[in-house]
PDB file of C-alpha atoms in Angstrom:
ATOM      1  CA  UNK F 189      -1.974  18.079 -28.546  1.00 66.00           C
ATOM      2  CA  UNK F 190      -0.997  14.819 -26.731  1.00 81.00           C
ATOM      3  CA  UNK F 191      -3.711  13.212 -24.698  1.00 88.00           C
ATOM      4  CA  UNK F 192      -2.540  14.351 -20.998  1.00 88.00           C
ATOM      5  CA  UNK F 193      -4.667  11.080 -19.451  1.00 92.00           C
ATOM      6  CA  UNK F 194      -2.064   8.965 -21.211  1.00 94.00           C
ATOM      7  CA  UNK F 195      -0.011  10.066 -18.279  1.00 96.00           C
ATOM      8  CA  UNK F 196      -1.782   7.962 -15.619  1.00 97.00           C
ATOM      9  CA  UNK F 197      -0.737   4.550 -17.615  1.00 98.00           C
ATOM     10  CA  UNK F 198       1.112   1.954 -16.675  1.00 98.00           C
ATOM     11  CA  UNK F 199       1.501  -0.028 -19.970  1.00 98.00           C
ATOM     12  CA  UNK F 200       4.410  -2.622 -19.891  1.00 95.00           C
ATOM     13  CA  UNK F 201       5.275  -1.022 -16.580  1.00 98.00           C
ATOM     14  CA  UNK F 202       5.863  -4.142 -13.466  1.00 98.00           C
ATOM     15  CA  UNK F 203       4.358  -3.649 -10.392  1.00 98.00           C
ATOM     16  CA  UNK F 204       4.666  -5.175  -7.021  1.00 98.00           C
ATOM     17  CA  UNK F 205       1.777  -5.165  -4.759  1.00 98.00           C
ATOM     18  CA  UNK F 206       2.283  -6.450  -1.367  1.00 98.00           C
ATOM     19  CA  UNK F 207      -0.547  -7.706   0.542  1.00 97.00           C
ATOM     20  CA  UNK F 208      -2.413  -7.984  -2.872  1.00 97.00           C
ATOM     21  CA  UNK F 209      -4.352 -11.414  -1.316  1.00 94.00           C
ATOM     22  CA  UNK F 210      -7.563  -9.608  -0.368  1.00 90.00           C
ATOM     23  CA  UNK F 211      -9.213  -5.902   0.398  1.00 91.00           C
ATOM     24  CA  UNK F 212      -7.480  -2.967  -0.916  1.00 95.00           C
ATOM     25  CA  UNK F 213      -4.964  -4.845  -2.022  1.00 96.00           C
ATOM     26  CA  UNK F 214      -6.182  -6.956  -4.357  1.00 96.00           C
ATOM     27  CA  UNK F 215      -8.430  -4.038  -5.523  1.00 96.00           C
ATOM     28  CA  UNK F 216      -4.939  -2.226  -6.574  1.00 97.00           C
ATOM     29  CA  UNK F 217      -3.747  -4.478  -8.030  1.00 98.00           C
ATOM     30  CA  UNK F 218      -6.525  -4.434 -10.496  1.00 98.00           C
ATOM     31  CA  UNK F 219      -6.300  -1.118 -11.217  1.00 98.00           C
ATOM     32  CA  UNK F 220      -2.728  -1.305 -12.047  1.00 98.00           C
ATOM     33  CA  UNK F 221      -3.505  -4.366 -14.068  1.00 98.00           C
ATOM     34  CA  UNK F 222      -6.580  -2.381 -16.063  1.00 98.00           C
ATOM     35  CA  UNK F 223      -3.995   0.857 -16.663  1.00 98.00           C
ATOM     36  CA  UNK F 224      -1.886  -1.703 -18.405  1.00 98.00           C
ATOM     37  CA  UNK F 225       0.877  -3.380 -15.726  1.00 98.00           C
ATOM     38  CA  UNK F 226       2.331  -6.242 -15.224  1.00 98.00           C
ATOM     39  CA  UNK F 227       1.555  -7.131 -12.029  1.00 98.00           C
ATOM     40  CA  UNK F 228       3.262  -9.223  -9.313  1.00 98.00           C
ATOM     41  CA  UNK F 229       0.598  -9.944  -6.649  1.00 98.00           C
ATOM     42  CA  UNK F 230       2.112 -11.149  -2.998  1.00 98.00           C
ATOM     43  CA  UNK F 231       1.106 -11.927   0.034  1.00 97.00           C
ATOM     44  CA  UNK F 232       1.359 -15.198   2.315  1.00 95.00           C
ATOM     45  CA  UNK F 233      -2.415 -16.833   0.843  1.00 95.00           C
ATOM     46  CA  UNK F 234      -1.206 -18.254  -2.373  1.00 96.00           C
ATOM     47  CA  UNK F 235      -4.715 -19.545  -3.194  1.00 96.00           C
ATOM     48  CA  UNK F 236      -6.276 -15.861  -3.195  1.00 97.00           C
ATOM     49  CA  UNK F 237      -3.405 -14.681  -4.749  1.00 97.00           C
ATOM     50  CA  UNK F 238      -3.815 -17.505  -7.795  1.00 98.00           C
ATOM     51  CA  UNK F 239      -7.458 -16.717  -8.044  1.00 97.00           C
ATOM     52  CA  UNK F 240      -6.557 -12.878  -8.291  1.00 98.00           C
ATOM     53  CA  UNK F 241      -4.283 -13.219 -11.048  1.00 98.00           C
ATOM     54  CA  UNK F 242      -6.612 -15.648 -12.791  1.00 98.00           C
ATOM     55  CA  UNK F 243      -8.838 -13.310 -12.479  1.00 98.00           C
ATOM     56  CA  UNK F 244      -6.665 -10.542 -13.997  1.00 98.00           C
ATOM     57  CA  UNK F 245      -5.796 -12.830 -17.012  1.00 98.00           C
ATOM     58  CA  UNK F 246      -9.116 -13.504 -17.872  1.00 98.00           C
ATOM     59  CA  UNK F 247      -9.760  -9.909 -18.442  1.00 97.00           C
ATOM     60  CA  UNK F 248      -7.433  -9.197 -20.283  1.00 97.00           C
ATOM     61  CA  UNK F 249      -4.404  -7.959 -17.915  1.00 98.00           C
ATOM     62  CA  UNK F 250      -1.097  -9.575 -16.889  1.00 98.00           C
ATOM     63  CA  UNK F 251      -0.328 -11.036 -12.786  1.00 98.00           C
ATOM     64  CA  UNK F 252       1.768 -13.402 -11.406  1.00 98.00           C
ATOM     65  CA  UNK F 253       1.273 -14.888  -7.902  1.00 98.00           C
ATOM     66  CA  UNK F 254       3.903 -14.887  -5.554  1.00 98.00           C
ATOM     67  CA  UNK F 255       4.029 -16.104  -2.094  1.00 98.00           C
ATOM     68  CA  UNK F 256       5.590 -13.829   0.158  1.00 98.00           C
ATOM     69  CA  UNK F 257       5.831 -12.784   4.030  1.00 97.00           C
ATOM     70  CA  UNK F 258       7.157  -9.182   3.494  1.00 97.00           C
ATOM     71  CA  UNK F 259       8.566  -9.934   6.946  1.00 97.00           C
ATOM     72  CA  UNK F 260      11.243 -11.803   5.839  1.00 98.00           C
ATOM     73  CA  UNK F 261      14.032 -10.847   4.115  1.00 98.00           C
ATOM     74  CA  UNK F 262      14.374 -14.358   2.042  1.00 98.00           C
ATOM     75  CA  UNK F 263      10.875 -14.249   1.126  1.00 98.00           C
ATOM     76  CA  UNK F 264      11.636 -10.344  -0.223  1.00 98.00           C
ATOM     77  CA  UNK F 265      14.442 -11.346  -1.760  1.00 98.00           C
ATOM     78  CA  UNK F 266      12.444 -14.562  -3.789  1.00 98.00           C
ATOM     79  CA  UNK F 267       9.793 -12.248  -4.376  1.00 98.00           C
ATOM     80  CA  UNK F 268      11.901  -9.627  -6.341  1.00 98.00           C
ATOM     81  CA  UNK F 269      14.157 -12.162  -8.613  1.00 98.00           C
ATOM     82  CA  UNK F 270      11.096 -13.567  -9.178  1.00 98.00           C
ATOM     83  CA  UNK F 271       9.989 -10.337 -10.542  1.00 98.00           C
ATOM     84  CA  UNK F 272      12.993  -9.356 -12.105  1.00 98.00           C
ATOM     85  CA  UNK F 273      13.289 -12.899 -13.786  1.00 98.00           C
ATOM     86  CA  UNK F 274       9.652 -12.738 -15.623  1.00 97.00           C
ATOM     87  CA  UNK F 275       9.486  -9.029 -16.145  1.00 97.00           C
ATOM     88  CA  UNK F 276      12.876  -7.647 -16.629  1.00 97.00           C
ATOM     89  CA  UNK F 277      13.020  -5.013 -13.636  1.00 98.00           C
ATOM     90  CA  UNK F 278      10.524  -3.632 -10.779  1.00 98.00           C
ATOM     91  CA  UNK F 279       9.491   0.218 -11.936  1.00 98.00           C
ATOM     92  CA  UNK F 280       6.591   0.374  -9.262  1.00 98.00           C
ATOM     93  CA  UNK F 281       6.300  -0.809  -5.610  1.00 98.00           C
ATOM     94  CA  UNK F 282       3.278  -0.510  -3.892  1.00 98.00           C
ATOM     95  CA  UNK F 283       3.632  -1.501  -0.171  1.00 98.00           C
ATOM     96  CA  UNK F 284       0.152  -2.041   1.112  1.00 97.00           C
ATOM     97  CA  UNK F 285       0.667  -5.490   3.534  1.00 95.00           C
ATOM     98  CA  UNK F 286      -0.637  -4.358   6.725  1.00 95.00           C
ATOM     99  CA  UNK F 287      -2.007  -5.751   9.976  1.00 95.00           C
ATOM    100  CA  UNK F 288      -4.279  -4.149  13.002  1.00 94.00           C
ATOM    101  CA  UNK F 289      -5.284  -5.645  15.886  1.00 94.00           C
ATOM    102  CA  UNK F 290      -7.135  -2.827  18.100  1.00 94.00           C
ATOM    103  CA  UNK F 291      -6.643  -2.806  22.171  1.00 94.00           C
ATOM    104  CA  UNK F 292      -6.004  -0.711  24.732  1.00 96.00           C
ATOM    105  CA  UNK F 293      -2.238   0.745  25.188  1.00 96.00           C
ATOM    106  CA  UNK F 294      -1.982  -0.041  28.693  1.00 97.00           C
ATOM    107  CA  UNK F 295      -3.099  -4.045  27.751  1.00 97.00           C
ATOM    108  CA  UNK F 296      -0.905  -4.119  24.843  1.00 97.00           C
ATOM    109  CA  UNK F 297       1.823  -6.082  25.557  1.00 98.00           C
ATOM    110  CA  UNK F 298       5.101  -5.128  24.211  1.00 98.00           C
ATOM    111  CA  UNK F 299       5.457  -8.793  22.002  1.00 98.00           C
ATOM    112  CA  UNK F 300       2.421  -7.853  20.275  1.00 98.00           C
ATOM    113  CA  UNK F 301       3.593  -3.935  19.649  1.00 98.00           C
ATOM    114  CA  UNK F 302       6.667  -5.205  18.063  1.00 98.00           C
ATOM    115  CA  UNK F 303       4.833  -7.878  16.049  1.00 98.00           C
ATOM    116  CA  UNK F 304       2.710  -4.569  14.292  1.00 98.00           C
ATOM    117  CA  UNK F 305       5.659  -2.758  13.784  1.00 98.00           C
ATOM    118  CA  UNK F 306       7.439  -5.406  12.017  1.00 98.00           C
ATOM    119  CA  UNK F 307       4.567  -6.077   9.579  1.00 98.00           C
ATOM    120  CA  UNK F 308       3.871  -2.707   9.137  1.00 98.00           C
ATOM    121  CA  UNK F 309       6.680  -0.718   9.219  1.00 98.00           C
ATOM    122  CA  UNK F 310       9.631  -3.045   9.333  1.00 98.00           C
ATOM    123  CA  UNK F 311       8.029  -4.939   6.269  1.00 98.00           C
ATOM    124  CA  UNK F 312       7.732  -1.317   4.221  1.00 98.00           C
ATOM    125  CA  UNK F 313      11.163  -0.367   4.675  1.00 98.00           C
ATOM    126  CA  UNK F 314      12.497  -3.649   3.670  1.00 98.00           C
ATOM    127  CA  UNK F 315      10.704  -4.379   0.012  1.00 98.00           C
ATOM    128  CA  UNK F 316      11.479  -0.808  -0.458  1.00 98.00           C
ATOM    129  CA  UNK F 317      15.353  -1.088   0.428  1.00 98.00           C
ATOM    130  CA  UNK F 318      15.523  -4.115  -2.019  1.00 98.00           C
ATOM    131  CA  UNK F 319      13.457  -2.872  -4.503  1.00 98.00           C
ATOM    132  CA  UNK F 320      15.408   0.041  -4.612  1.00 98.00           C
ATOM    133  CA  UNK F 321      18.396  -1.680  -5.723  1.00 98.00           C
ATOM    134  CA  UNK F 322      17.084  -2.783  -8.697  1.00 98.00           C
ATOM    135  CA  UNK F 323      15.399   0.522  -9.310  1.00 98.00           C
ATOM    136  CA  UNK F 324      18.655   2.801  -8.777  1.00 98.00           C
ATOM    137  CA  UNK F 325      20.524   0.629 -11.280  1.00 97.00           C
ATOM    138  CA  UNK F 326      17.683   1.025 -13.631  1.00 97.00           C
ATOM    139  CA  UNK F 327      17.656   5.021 -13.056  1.00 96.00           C
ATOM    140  CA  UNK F 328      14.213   5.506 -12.052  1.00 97.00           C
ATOM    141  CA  UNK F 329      11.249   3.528  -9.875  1.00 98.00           C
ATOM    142  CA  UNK F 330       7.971   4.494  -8.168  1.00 98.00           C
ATOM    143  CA  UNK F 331       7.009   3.579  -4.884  1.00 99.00           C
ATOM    144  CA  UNK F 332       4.083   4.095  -3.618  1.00 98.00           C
ATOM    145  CA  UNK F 333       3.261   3.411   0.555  1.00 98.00           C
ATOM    146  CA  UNK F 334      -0.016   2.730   1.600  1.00 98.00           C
ATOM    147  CA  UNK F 335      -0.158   4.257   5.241  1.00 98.00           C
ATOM    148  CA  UNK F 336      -3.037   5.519   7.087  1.00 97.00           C
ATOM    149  CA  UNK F 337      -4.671   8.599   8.506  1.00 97.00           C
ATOM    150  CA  UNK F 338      -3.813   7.097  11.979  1.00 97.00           C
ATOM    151  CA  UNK F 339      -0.439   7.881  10.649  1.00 97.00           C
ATOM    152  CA  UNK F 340      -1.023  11.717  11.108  1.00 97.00           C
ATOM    153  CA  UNK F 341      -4.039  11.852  13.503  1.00 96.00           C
ATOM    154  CA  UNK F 342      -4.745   9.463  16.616  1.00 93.00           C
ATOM    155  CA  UNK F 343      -7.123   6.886  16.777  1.00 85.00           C
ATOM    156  CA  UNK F 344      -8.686   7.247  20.038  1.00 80.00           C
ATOM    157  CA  UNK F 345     -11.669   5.291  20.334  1.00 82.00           C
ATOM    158  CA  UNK F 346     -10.762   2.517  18.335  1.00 86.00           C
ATOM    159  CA  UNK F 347      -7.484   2.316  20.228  1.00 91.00           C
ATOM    160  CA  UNK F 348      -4.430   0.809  18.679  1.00 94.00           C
ATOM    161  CA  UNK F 349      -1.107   2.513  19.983  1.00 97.00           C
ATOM    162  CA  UNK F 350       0.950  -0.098  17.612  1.00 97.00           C
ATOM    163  CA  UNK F 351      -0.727   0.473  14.557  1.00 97.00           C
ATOM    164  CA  UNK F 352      -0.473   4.570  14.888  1.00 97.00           C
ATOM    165  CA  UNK F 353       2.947   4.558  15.650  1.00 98.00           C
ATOM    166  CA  UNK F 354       3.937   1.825  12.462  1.00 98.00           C
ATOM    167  CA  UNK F 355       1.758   4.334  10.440  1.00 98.00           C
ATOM    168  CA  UNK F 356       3.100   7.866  11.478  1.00 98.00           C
ATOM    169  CA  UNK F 357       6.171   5.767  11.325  1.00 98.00           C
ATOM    170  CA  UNK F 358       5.710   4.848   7.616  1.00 98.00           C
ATOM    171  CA  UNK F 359       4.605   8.576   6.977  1.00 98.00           C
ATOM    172  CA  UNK F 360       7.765  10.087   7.964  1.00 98.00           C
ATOM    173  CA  UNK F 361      10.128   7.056   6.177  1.00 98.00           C
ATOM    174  CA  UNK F 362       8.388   7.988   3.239  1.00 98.00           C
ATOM    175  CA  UNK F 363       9.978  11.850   3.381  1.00 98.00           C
ATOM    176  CA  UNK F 364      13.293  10.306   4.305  1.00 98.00           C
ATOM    177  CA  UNK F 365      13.561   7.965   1.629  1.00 98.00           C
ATOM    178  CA  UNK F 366      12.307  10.508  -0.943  1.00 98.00           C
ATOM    179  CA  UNK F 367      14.720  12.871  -0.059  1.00 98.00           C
ATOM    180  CA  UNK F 368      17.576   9.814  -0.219  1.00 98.00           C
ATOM    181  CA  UNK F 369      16.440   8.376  -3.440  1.00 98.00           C
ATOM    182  CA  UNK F 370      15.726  12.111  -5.296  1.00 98.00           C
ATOM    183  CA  UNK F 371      18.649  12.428  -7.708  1.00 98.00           C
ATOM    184  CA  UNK F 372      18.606   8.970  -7.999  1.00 98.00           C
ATOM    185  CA  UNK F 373      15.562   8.475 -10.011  1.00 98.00           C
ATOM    186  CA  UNK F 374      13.244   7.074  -7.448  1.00 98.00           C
ATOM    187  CA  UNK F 375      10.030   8.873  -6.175  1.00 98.00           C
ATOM    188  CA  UNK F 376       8.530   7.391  -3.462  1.00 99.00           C
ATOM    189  CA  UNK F 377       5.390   8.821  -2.107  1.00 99.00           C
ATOM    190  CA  UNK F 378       2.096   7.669   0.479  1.00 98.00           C
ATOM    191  CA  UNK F 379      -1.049   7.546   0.401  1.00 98.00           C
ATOM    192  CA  UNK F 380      -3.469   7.850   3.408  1.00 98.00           C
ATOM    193  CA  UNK F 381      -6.869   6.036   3.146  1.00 97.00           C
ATOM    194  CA  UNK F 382      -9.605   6.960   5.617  1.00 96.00           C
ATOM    195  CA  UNK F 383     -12.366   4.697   6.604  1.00 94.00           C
ATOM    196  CA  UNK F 384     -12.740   1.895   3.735  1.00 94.00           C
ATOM    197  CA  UNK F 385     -14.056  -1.655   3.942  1.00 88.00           C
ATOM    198  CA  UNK F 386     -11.629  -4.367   4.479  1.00 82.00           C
ATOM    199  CA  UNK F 387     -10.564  -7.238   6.106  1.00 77.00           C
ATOM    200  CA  UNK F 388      -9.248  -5.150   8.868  1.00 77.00           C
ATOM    201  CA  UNK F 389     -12.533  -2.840   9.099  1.00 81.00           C
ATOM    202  CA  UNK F 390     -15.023  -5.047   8.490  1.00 81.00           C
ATOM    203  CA  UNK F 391     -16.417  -6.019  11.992  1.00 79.00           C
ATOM    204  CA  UNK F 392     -16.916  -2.050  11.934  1.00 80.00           C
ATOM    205  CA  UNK F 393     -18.400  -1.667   8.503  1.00 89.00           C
ATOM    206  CA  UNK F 394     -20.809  -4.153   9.542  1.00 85.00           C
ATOM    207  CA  UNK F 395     -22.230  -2.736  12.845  1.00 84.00           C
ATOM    208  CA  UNK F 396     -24.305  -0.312  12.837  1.00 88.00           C
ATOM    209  CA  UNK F 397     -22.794   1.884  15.745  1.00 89.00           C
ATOM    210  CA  UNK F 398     -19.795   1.500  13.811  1.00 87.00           C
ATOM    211  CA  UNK F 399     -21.205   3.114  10.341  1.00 93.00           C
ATOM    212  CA  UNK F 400     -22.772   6.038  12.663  1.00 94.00           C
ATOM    213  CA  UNK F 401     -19.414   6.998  13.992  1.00 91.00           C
ATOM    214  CA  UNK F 402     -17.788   7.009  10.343  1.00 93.00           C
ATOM    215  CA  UNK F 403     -20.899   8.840   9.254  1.00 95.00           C
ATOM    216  CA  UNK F 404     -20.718  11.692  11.855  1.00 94.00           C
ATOM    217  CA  UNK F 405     -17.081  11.900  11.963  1.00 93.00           C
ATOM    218  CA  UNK F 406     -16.019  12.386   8.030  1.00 96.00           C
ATOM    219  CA  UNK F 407     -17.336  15.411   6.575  1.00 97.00           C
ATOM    220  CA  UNK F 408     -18.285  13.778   3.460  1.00 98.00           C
ATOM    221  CA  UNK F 409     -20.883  11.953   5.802  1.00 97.00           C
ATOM    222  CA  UNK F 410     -19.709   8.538   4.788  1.00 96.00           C
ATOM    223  CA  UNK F 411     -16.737   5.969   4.285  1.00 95.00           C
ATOM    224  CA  UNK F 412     -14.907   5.058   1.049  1.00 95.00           C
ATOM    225  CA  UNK F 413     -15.506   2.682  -1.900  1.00 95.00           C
ATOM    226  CA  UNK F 414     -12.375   0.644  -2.400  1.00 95.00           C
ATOM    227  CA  UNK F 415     -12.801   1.966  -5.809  1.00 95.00           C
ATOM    228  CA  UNK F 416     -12.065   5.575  -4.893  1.00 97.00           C
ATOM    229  CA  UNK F 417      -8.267   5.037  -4.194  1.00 97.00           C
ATOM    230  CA  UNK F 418      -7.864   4.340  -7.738  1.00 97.00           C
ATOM    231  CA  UNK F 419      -7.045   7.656  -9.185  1.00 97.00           C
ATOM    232  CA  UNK F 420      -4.573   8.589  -6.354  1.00 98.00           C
ATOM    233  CA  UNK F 421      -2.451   5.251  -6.642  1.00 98.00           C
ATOM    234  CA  UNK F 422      -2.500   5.689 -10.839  1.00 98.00           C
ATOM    235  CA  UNK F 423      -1.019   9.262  -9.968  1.00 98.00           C
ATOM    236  CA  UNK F 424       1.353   8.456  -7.378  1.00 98.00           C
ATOM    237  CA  UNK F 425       2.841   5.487  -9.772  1.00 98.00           C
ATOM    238  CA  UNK F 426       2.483   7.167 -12.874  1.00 98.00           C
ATOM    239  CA  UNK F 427       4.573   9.491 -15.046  1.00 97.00           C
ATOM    240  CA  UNK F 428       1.147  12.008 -14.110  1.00 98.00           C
ATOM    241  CA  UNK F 429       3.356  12.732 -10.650  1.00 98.00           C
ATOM    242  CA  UNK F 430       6.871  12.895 -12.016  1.00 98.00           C
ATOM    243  CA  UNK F 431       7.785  16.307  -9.728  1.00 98.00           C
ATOM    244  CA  UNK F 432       6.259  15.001  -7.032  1.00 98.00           C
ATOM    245  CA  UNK F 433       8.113  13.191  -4.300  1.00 98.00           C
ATOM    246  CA  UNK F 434       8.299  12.952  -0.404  1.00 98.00           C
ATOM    247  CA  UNK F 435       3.989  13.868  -0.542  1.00 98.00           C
ATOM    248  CA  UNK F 436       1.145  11.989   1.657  1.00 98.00           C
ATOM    249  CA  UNK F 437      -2.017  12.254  -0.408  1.00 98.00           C
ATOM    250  CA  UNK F 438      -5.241  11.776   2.153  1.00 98.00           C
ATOM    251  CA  UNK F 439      -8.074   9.991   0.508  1.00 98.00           C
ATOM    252  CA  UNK F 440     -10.681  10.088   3.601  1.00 98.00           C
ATOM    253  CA  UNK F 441     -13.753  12.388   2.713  1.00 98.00           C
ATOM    254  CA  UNK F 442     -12.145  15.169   4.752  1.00 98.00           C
ATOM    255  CA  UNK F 443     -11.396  13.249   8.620  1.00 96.00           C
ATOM    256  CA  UNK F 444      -8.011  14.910   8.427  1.00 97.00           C
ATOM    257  CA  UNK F 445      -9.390  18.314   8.043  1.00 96.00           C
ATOM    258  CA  UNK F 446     -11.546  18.772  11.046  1.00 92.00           C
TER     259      UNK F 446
END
């Protein structure tokens, strides 16, 4: 009998990672890198992104750096011949650049809602449009959006009207573009971290009243380890989830279910 975990690998597969600089990001990336990918790590901080894929090399895997605001459809564009030049073809995208910048709806000012959306959603839709190109001419690609569960629940009290709405937003693209992309080859599919330390949580992770509040609101009594979004992102961009498209996978110790 074939060995079924051979499914989750990624050998001589080539992987984007957006927002790969620091946090979950660069912690992706190194799990692509470890199931065997060749790894394109962007993001605007070409210094973090250089020490990265040092760091990747020296253990034996394979990264490039390339500096890229996902914002901007040059940069994109770069970023994929880039890609396409040293590798061959893109077979995985994993958008994961993201932004948050918590306030109160009725302070937000519309400038700065529009500034979220573009990096969040805007951003998404346009790696994925160009990746798709090379992916539909290649018959087959994975892509693989990191959104949030403030993409299917509200936030509340940490109050961020911008960065719910470029979420939910990504959720529901996500669908749409499966369903476009189905017959052609390309799954594309999201995942929805809970609570996890990162540059954008980590004024929270580090207060106390903030740790109590993840604590008593996720019924697994605590928040993730970066580590533990591993084996949903090796599924998602792995022959392991070839009939699955159009799915958001929730990896939050249960917030979504109560």
């Amino acid at each position: 009998m074939d060995d079924p975990t051979r499914l989750f690998r990624l050998d001589g597969r080539s992987v984007i990672v957006t927002g790969a600089s620091s946090g979950l990001g660069a912690k992706m990336a190194e799990i692509m890198a470890a199931a065997g990918a060749r790894v394109a790590l962007a993001a605007r901080r070409m210094e973090k992104l250089q020490r990265l894929a040092a760091d990747i090399t020296d253990d034996g895997g394979e990264a490039i750096a390339v500096a890229c605001d996902e914002t901007r459809e040059a940069d994109v564009d770069r970023l994929i011949a880039t890609v396409v030049d040293r590798y061959g073809t893109v077979d995985v995208l994993v958008n994961n650049a993201g932004i948050a910048d918590p306030q109160p709806a009725e302070a937000e000012s519309l400038e700065h809602f529009k500034h979220i959306l573009d990096v969040n959603l805007n951003s998404v839709f346009l790696c994925s449009q160009r990746c798709s190109r090379v992916m539909l001419a290649a018959n087959g690609g994975a892509i693989v959006n990191i959104a949030s569960i403030l993409g299917v629940v509200g936030a509340g009290q940490v109050p961020q009207a911008s960065y719910t709405a470029s979420k939910g937003g990504v959720v529901n693209m996500t669908r749409e573009l499966a369903a476009q992309w189905a017959r052609r080859g390309i799954r594309v599919n999201a995942i929805l971290p809970g609570w996890f330390p990162s540059e954008m949580t980590q004024e929270m992770f580090a207060d106390d009243g903030g740790m109590r509040w993840i604590r008593g609101r996720t019924p697994m009594g605590r928040g993730g380890d970066p580590a533990e979004l591993g084996g949903a992102l090796l599924f998602l961009a792995s022959e392991a989830s070839s009939y699955v498209t159009g799915a958001t996978l929730a990896v939050d110790g249960g917030w979504t279910t109560v």
